[in-house]
XYZ file of C-alpha atoms in Angstrom:
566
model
C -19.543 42.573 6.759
C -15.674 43.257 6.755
C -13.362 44.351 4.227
C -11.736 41.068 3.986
C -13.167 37.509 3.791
C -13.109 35.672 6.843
C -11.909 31.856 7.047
C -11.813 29.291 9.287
C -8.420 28.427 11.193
C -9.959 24.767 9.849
C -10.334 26.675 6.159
C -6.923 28.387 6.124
C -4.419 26.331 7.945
C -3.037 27.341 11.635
C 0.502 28.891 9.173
C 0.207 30.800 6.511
C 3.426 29.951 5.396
C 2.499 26.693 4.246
C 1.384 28.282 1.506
C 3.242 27.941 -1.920
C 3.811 30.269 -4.761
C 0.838 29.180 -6.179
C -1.428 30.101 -2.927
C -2.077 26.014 -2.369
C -2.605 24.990 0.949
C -1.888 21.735 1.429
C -3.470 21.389 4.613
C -6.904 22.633 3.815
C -6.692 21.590 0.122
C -7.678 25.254 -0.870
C -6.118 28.330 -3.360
C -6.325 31.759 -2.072
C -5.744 34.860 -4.091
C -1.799 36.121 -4.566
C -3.539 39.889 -5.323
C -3.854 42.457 -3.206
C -6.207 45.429 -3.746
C -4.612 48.119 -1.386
C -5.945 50.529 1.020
C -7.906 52.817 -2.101
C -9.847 49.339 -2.874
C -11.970 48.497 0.305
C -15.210 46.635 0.307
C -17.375 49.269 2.012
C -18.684 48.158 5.582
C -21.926 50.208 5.785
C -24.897 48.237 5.941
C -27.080 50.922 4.600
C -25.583 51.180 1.119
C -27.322 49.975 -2.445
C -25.926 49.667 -5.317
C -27.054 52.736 -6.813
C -25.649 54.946 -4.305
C -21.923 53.298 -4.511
C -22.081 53.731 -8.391
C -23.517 57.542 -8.048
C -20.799 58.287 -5.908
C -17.718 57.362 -7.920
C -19.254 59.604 -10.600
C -16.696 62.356 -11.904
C -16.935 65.351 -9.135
C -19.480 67.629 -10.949
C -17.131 70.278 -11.879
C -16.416 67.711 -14.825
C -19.550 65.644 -15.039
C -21.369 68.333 -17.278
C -18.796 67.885 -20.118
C -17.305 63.677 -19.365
C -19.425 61.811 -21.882
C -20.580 58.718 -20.115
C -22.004 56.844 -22.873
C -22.609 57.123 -26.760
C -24.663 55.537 -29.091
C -22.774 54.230 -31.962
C -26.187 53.868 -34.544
C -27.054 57.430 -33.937
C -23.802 59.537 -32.041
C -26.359 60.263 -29.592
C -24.417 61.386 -26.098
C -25.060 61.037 -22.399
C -22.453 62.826 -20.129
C -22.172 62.046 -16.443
C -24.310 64.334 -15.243
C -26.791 63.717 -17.544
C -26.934 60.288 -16.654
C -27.615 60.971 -12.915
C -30.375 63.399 -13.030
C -31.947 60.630 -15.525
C -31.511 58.059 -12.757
C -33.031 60.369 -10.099
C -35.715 61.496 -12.169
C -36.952 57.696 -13.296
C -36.532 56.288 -9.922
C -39.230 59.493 -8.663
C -41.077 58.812 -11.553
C -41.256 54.553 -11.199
C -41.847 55.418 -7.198
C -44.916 58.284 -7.617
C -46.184 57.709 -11.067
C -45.958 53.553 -11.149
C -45.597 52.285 -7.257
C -42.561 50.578 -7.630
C -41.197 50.090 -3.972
C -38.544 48.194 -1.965
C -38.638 44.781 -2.918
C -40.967 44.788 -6.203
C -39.488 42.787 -9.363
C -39.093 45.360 -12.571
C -38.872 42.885 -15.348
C -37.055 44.058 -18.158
C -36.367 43.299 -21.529
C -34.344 45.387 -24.022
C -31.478 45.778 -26.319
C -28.534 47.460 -25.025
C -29.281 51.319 -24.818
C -27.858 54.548 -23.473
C -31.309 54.184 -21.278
C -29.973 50.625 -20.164
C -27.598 51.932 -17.375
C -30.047 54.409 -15.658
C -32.782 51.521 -16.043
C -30.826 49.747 -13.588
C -29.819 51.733 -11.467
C -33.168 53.117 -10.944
C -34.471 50.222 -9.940
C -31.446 49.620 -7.705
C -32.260 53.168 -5.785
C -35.855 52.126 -4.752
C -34.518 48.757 -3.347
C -36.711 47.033 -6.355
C -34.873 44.040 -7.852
C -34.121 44.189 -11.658
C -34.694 41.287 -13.585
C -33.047 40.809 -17.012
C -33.930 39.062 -19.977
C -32.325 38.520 -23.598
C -34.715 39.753 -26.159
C -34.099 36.771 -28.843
C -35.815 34.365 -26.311
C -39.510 33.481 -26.925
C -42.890 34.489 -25.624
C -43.098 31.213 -24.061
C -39.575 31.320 -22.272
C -40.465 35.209 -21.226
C -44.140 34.432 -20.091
C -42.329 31.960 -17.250
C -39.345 34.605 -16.394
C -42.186 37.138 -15.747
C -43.837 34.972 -13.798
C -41.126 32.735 -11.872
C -39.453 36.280 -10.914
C -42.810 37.546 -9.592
C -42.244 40.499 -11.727
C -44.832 43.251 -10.696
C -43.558 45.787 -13.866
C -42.104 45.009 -17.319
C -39.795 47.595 -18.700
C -39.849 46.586 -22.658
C -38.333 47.748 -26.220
C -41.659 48.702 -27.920
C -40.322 46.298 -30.611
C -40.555 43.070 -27.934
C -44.114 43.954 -26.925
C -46.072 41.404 -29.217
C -44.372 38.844 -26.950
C -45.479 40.469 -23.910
C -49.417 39.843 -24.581
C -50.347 36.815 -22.324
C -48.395 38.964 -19.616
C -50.511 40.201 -16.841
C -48.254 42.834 -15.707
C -48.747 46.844 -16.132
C -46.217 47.491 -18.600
C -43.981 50.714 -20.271
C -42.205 51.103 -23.105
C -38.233 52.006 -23.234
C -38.858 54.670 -25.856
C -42.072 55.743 -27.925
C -42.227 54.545 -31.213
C -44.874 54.942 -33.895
C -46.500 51.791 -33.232
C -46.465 52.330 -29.564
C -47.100 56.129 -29.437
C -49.639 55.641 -26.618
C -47.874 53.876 -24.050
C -45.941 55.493 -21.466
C -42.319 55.312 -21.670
C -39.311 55.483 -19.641
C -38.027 58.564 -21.771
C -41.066 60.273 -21.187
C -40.938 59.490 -17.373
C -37.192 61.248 -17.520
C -38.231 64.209 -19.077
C -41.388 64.721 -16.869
C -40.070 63.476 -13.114
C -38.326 66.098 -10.607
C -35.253 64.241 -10.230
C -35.134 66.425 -6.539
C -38.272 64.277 -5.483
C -36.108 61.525 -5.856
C -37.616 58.652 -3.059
C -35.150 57.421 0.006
C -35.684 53.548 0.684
C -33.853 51.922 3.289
C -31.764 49.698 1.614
C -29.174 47.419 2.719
C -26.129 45.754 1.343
C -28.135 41.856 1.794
C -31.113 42.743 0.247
C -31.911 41.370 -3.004
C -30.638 43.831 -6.350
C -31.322 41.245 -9.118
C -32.507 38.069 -10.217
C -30.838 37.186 -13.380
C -31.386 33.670 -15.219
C -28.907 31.361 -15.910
C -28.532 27.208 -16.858
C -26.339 27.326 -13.912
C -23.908 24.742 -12.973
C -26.682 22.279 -13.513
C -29.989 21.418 -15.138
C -32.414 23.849 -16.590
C -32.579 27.728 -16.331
C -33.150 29.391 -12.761
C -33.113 32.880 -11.240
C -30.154 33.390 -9.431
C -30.020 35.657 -6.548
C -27.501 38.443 -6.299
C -27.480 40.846 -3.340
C -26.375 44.762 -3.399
C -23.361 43.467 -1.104
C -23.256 40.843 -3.984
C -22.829 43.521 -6.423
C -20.395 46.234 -4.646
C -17.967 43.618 -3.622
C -17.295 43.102 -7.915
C -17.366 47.069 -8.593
C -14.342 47.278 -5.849
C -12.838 44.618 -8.035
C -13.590 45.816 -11.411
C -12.299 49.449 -10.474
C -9.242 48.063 -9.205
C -8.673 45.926 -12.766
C -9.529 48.960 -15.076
C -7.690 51.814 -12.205
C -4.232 49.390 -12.789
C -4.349 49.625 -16.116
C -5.949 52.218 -17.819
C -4.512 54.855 -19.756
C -6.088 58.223 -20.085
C -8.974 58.785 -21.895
C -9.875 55.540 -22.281
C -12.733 54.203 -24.709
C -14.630 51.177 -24.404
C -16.955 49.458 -27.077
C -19.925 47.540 -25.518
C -21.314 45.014 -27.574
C -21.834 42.145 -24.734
C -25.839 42.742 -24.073
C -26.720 44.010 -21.001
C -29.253 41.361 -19.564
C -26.096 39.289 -19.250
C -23.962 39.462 -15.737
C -20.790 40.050 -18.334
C -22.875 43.169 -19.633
C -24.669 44.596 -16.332
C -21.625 44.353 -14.199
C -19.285 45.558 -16.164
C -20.794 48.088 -18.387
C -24.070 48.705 -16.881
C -22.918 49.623 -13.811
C -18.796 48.818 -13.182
C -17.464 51.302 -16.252
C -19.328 54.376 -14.319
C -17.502 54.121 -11.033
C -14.264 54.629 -13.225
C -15.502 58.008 -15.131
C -14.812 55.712 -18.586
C -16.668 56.504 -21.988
C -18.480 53.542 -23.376
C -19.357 53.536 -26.760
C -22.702 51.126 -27.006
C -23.746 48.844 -30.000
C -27.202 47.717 -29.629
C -26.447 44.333 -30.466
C -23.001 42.201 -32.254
C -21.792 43.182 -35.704
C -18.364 42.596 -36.693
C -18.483 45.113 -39.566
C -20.147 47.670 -37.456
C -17.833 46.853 -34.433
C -15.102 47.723 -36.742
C -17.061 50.666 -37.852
C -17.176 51.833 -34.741
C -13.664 51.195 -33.017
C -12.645 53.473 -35.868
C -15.079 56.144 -36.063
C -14.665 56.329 -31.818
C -10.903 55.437 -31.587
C -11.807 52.721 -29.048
C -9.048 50.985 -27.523
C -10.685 48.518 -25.310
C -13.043 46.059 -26.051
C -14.253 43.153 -23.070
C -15.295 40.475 -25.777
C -16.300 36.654 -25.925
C -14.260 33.883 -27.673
C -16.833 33.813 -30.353
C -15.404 37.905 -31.522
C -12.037 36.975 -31.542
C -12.370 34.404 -33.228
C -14.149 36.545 -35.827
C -11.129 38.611 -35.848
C -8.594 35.979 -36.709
C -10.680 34.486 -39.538
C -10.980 38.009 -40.868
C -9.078 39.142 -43.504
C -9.442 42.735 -43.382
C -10.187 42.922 -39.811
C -6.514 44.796 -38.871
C -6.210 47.732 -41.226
C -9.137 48.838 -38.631
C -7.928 48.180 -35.425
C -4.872 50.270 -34.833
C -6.367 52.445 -31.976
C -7.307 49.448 -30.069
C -5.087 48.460 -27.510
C -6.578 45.774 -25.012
C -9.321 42.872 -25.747
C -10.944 41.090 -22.564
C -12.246 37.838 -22.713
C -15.091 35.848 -21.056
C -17.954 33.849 -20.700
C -16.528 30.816 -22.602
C -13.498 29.377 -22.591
C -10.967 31.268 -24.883
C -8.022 28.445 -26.260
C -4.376 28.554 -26.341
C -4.602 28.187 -30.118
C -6.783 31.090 -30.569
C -4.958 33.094 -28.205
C -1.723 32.658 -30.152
C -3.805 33.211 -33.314
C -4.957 36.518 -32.175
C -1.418 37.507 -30.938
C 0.212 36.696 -34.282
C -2.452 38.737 -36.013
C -2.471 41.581 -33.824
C 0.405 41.807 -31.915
C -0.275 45.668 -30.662
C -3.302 44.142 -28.964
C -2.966 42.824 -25.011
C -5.206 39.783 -25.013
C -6.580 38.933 -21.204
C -8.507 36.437 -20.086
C -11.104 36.177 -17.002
C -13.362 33.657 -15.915
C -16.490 34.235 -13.741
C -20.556 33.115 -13.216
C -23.976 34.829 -12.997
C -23.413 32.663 -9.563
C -20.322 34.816 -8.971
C -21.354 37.753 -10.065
C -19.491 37.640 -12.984
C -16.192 37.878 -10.989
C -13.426 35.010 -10.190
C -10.205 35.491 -11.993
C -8.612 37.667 -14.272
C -4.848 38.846 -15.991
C -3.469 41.824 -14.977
C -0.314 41.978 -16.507
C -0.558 41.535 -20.331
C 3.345 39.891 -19.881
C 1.733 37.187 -17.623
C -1.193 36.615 -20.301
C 1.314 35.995 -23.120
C 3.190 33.440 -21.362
C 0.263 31.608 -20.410
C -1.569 31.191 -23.179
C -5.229 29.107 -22.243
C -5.126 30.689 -18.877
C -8.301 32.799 -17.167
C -5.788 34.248 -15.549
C -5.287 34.525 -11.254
C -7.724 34.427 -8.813
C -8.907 38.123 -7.985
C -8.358 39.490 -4.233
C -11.052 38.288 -1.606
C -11.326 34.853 -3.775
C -10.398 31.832 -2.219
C -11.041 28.363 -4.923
C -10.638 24.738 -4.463
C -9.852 22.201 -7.133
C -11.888 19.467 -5.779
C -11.454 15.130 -6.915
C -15.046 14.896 -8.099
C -14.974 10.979 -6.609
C -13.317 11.435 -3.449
C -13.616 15.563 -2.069
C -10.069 16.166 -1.806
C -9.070 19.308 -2.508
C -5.904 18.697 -5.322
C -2.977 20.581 -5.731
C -1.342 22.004 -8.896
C -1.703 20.547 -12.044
C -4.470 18.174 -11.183
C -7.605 18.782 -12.653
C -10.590 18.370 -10.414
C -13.911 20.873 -9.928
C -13.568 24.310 -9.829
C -15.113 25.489 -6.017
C -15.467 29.215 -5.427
C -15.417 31.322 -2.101
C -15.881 35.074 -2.197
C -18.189 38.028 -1.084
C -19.525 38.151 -4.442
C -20.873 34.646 -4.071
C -24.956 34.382 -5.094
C -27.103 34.110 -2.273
C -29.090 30.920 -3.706
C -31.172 29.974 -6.693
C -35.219 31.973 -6.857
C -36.871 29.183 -5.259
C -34.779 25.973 -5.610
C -33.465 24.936 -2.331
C -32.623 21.912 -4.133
C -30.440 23.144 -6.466
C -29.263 25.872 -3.778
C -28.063 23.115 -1.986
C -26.562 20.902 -4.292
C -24.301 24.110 -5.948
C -23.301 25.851 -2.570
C -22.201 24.099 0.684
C -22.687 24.701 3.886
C -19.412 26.055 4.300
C -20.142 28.590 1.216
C -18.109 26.972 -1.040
C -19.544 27.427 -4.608
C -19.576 24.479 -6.494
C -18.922 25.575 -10.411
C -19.190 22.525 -12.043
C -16.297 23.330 -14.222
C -12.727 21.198 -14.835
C -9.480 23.245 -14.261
C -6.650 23.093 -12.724
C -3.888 26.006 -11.560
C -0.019 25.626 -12.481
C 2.488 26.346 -9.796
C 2.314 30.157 -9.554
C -1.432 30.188 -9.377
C -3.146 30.696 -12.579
C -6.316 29.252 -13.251
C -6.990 26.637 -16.283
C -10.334 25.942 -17.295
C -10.770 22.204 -19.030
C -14.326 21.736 -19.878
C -17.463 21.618 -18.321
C -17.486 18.511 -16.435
C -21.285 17.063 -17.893
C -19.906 17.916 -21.222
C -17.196 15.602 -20.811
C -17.004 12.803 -23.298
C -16.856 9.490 -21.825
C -14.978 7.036 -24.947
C -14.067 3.515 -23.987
C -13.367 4.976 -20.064
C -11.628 8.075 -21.285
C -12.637 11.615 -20.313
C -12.479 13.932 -23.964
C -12.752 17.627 -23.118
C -14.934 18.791 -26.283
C -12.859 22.813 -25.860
C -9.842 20.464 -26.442
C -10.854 19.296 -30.139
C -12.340 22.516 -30.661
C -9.614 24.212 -30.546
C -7.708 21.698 -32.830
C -10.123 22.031 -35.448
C -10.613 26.217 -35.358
C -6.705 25.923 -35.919
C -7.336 24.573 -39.434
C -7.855 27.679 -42.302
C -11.053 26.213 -43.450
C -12.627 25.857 -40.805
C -14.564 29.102 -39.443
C -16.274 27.525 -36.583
C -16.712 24.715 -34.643
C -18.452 22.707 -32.051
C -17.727 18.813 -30.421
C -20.388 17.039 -28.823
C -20.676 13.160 -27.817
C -22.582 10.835 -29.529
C -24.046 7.539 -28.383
C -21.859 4.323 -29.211
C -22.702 1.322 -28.499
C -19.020 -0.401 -28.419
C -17.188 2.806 -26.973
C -20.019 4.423 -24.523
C -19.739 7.613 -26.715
C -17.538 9.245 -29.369
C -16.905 12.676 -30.526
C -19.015 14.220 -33.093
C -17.479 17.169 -34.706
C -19.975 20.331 -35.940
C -17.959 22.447 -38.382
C -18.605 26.047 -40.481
C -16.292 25.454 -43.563
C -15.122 29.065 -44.699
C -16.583 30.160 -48.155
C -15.546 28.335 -51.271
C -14.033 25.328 -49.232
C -14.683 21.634 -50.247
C -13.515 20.433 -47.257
C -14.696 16.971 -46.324
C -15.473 15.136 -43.350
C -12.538 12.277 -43.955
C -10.112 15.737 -43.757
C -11.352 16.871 -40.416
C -11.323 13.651 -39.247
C -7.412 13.088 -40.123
C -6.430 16.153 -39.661
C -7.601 16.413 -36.157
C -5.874 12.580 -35.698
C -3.036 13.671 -36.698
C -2.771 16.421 -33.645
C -4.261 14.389 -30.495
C -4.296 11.079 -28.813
C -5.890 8.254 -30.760
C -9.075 8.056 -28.107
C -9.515 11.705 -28.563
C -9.657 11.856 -32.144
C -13.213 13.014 -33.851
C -15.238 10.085 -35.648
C -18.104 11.927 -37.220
C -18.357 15.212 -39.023
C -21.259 16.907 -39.866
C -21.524 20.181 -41.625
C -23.809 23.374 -40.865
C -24.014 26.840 -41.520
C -23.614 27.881 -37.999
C -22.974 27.561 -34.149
C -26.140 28.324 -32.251
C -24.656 30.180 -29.405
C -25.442 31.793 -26.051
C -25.821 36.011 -26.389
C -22.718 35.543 -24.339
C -21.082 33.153 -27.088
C -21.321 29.654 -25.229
C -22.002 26.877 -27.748
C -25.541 25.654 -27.128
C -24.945 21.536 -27.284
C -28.378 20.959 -26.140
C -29.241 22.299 -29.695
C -26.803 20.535 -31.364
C -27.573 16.967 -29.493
C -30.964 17.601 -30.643
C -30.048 18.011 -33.779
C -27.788 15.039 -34.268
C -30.297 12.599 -32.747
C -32.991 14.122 -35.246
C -29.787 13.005 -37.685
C -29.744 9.805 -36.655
C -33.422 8.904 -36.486
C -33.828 9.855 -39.744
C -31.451 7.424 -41.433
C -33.226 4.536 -39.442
């Protein structure tokens, strides 16, 4: 493993200099990143290194680890300095290896809230070479029974709260923390307090074994486990300290809301925040009064978000007279529009506003802004391919690799690339090539100085009368108008034009807005074959924990619609 990626002289082209400003080759058909980390930014090249030990080491030195406050609990002020936080590591990881036989290589299942426990969790597991295996707490027995057993899980780490679900699971199980309905089983606090974190076990780990297995829809089909190496892992810490190290200001605060089973969670505040010495003030799960609660009571001035938050900011009235430490909102996970960009700018104009775009099969890593001037001028923009990424924009019909401004399939090529899909060659297959290439199954396109623009998922397309409708497109029309607090776009069967959009819409409180408005005033603002020719009215978006719009749920729902006027 080197510092750099390596290419092909086939992949790269024999010049270099044929490259433009926007890193398009045209020879090879391929983008490569116009960053640079620098010398103080190197993907380690030891083989024996986990994940655990890279983190542990970027820990403040320990002259100032007894008093830097890692992590606080916003519910209950509760406080975890560095040094805290890495005897609790040591002393679980001795305690999982002695008292519960965890060893290189053994799945820990776990399922939990965020926590201040959620960080050394993980990285426990990371130290003993076991592999951690994530899951949102909102999903049901049935959909956790097959995680447990698909991962091969041999321990489930659980809230005492998500137990009842955990009864058809054969698997010794502890708790995260005792409660009073749980009082008997062990727990993971208990295991801290009792373990000699000096008896902590030595595994021989290496970068390309497995660290996790976290479960995603993936770029097609239905959910699978998707493999992510320690190598996997390090290569988007050396990234994600470079992002924050660039621009962070001195004692900087984060607020973590994004849950922690996600890769947007785990990499970044899990794990990535610690190698930077940051404090990271932890909400156990979304509340946009209590995230404004917070910011205030914790003068937080950074908050990595989700579309779905800042859109929640814009529609709220009162939402500013709170906000005036804050100085920096991240986006991700779903595509974040130029209309509520430029919404959120207006509103809060003290507030940078970057967007990044990244998979679980990435490891949560591809692009991102690092200049706020560059993120205002491209509104709609995930911003520029990070260093050690190389992408292709790929003609879904013919394979070419397109340049600038045409919009083709987003391909991927990095160290941080997932080794494969838990069991799935099939779906392995069809997502990476042979030549490593991930195939992301999204739209997008990059202008001439490289920055990335993601259309649409490509399945999600709308096919009407031969024309492709993105639904983010119409989406973002309608969140534009004041009544409308949220929105969704799927297709709906025709049988004259193939399909036509179907628009879901939240109307704000009090409004009487009807579907003949929505429909005009989204005609009057795109193309006639784009314009929405149904509206139907609900009282909410189901949504992903990390705020993509669940259509499934929504197609379900519209055919249930439609086959009960028959």
């Amino acid at each position: 493993m080197s510092d750099e990626i390596s290419y092909s002289e086939e992949e790269f082209g024999k010049s270099r200099q044929e490259f433009l400003s926007s890193g398009f080759d045209s020879g090879t058909g391929s983008y490569r990143s116009l960053l640079q980390l620098g010398q103080n930014y190197r993907i380690p090249t030891r083989a024996d290194l986990d994940m655990a030990a890279f983190v542990l080491s970027h820990f403040p030195h320990p002259d100032n680890a007894e008093t830097r406050v890692a992590l606080i609990d916003s519910a209950t002020n509760r406080r975890v300095t560095y040094a805290e936080l890495g005897r609790s590591i040591r002393a679980l990881a001795s305690g999982l290896y002695h008292a519960l036989g965890v060893r290189k290589g053994d799945v820990v299942f776990v399922l939990s809230p965020n926590s201040v426990l959620y960080p050394a969790i993980c990285l426990a597991i990371f130290s003993l070479g076991a592999i951690l295996s994530p899951a949102n707490p909102i999903n049901t027995g049935s959909e956790i029974i097959k995680q447990v057993r698909d991962s091969g899980a041999k321990l489930v780490i659980s809230a005492p709260e998500e137990l009842q679900k955990l009864t058809q699971v054969n698997v010794p199980k502890i708790v995260t923390y005792r409660d009073q309905l749980n009082h008997s089983s062990l727990s993971v606090e208990e295991l801290i307090e009792c373990c000699d974190p000096t008896e902590f076990p030595r595994s021989q780990i290496t970068q390309s074994d497995t660290a996790a297995i976290l479960y995603s829809s993936g770029t097609t089909g239905t959910s699978k486990g998707v493999i992510l190496t320690h190598a996997n892992f390090i290569s988007v810490m050396v990234l994600l300290k470079w992002t924050v190290d660039v621009s962070r200001a001195q004692n900087d605060v984060y607020l973590c809301f994004i849950p922690m089973f996600h890769i947007y969670g785990l990499a970044f505040f899990a794990l990535g925040l610690l190698c930077c010495g940051i404090t990271t003030v932890l909400m156990q799960r979304f509340d946009l009064q209590a995230m404004l609660d917070a910011i205030k009571a914790h003068q937080v001035n950074n908050i990595p978000a989700v579309p779905p938050v800042i859109l929640g900011l814009v529609k709220n009235r009162k939402a500013s007279s709170d906000l005036s430490s804050l100085r920096r909102i991240g986006s991700g996970a779903a595509p974040l529009s130029k209309e509520l960009s430029d919404g959120f700018r207006e509103k809060f104009p003290w507030v940078e506003l970057r967007q990044g775009y990244g998979l679980t099969e990435s490891c949560g890593a591809s692009t991102y802004f690092v200049s706020d001037e560059q993120a205002k001028t491209r509104s709609g923009s995930c911003g520029m391919l990070l260093p050690n990424f190389c992408a292709k924009v790929v003609d879904v019909e013919t394979g070419k690799g397109l340049p600038p401004y045409e919009k083709g399939e987003l391909w991927l090529k990095s160290p941080t690339i997932m080794q494969g899909y838990l069991g799935n060659a099939e779906a392995t297959a069809a997502t990476i090539g042979e030549d490593g290439w991930l195939k992301t199954g999204d739209l997008g396109y990059f202008d001439e100085d490289g920055f990335l623009y993601v259309v649409d998922r490509i399945k999600e397309l709308i096919k009407h009368n031969g024309y492709q409708v993105a639904p983010a497109e119409l989406e973002a029309v309608l969140l534009s108008h004041p009544s409308i607090l949220d929105a969704a776009v799927i297709p709906l069967e025709d049988e004259e034009a193939g399909q036509i959009p179907m628009a879901y819409v939240v109307r704000a409180a009090g409004s009487q807005l009807t579907e003949d408005q929505v429909i005009q005033f989204v005609a009057g603002q795109v193309a006639p074959y784009k314009k929405v020719r149904r509206v139907d009215f609900i009282n909410a978006i189901p949504k992903s924990a990390a705020g993509k719009i669940l259509r499934k749920e929504l197609l379900s729902l519209s055919r249930c619609r439609v086959i009960s006027k028959l």
